[in-house]
Amino acid sequence: MIEHFICQVPLFYRALIPGGRWCIPAYRGKSVYLTFDDGPIPEVTPWVLDKLDELDVKATFFCVGDNVRKYPELFEEIKRRGHQVGNHTFHHIKGLEKSARSYIEDVEAANDLIHSRYFRPPHGHLLFSQVRELSKRYELIMWDVITRDYNRKLSPERVLYHVKRYTRNGSIIVFHDSLKAEKNMREAMPQAVHWLKEQGYTFMRIGDMP
């Protein structure tokens, strides 16, 4: 039961972030939104980009501002390859630990480098005051399926199971281009993409949403 609530956020929690986009069903056919959080980093992101090219899939990368500062060429490469980018704060901070003012300042510092109207809060945690202010400037992109690839206690097979168990039309799926998630993500993500294609899903970037 706990795993279910983590992998697919329940409706009562979604209601706490009004205006957040959790699932974006296609009007015709079936589509999903593949997203990656916490990069870019040179140890993982280049592999993800090459693998997505091989799989012929476009995705959306929610980038940490400090990583963009450190690796600007890698950030530009994400965009050059046709992927979407979004804001994931500058310091990967938790909303519940910050005032609305300090949180917004961190988000804005990231957006000075990222230049995106799409924002995803780390850990999905926001105060009502932060939601109110962020909604004036950004589209809040949440998720429908979190793969839990970052959990080193889980196997790649379990991560893949989460995709198969919880994905539906319009699901926004979260993987991570991070060191913590690397082992699970490298094995599970390509298998997940192949399986989703077999099920008839098409892949869209957040900017392609209706």
Coordinates of C-alpha atoms in Angstrom, one line a residue, residues 5 54-55 63 74 76 92 96-99 106 110 113-114 162 176 201 207:
F5 CA 1.1 5.8 -2.7
E54 CA 19.0 5.1 -30.0
L55 CA 15.4 4.5 -28.8
C63 CA 17.5 20.4 -14.3
L74 CA 25.8 19.5 -21.3
E76 CA 22.9 23.0 -24.2
H92 CA 17.5 20.9 -5.1
L96 CA 8.6 22.4 3.4
E97 CA 12.0 23.6 4.8
K98 CA 11.9 27.1 3.2
S99 CA 9.8 30.2 3.3
D106 CA 16.1 29.7 -5.4
A110 CA 17.8 28.5 -11.5
L113 CA 20.1 29.8 -16.4
I114 CA 17.4 27.4 -17.5
H162 CA 6.5 0.2 -11.3
H176 CA 16.6 10.4 -12.7
Y201 CA 2.2 4.4 -26.3
G207 CA 5.9 21.2 -24.3

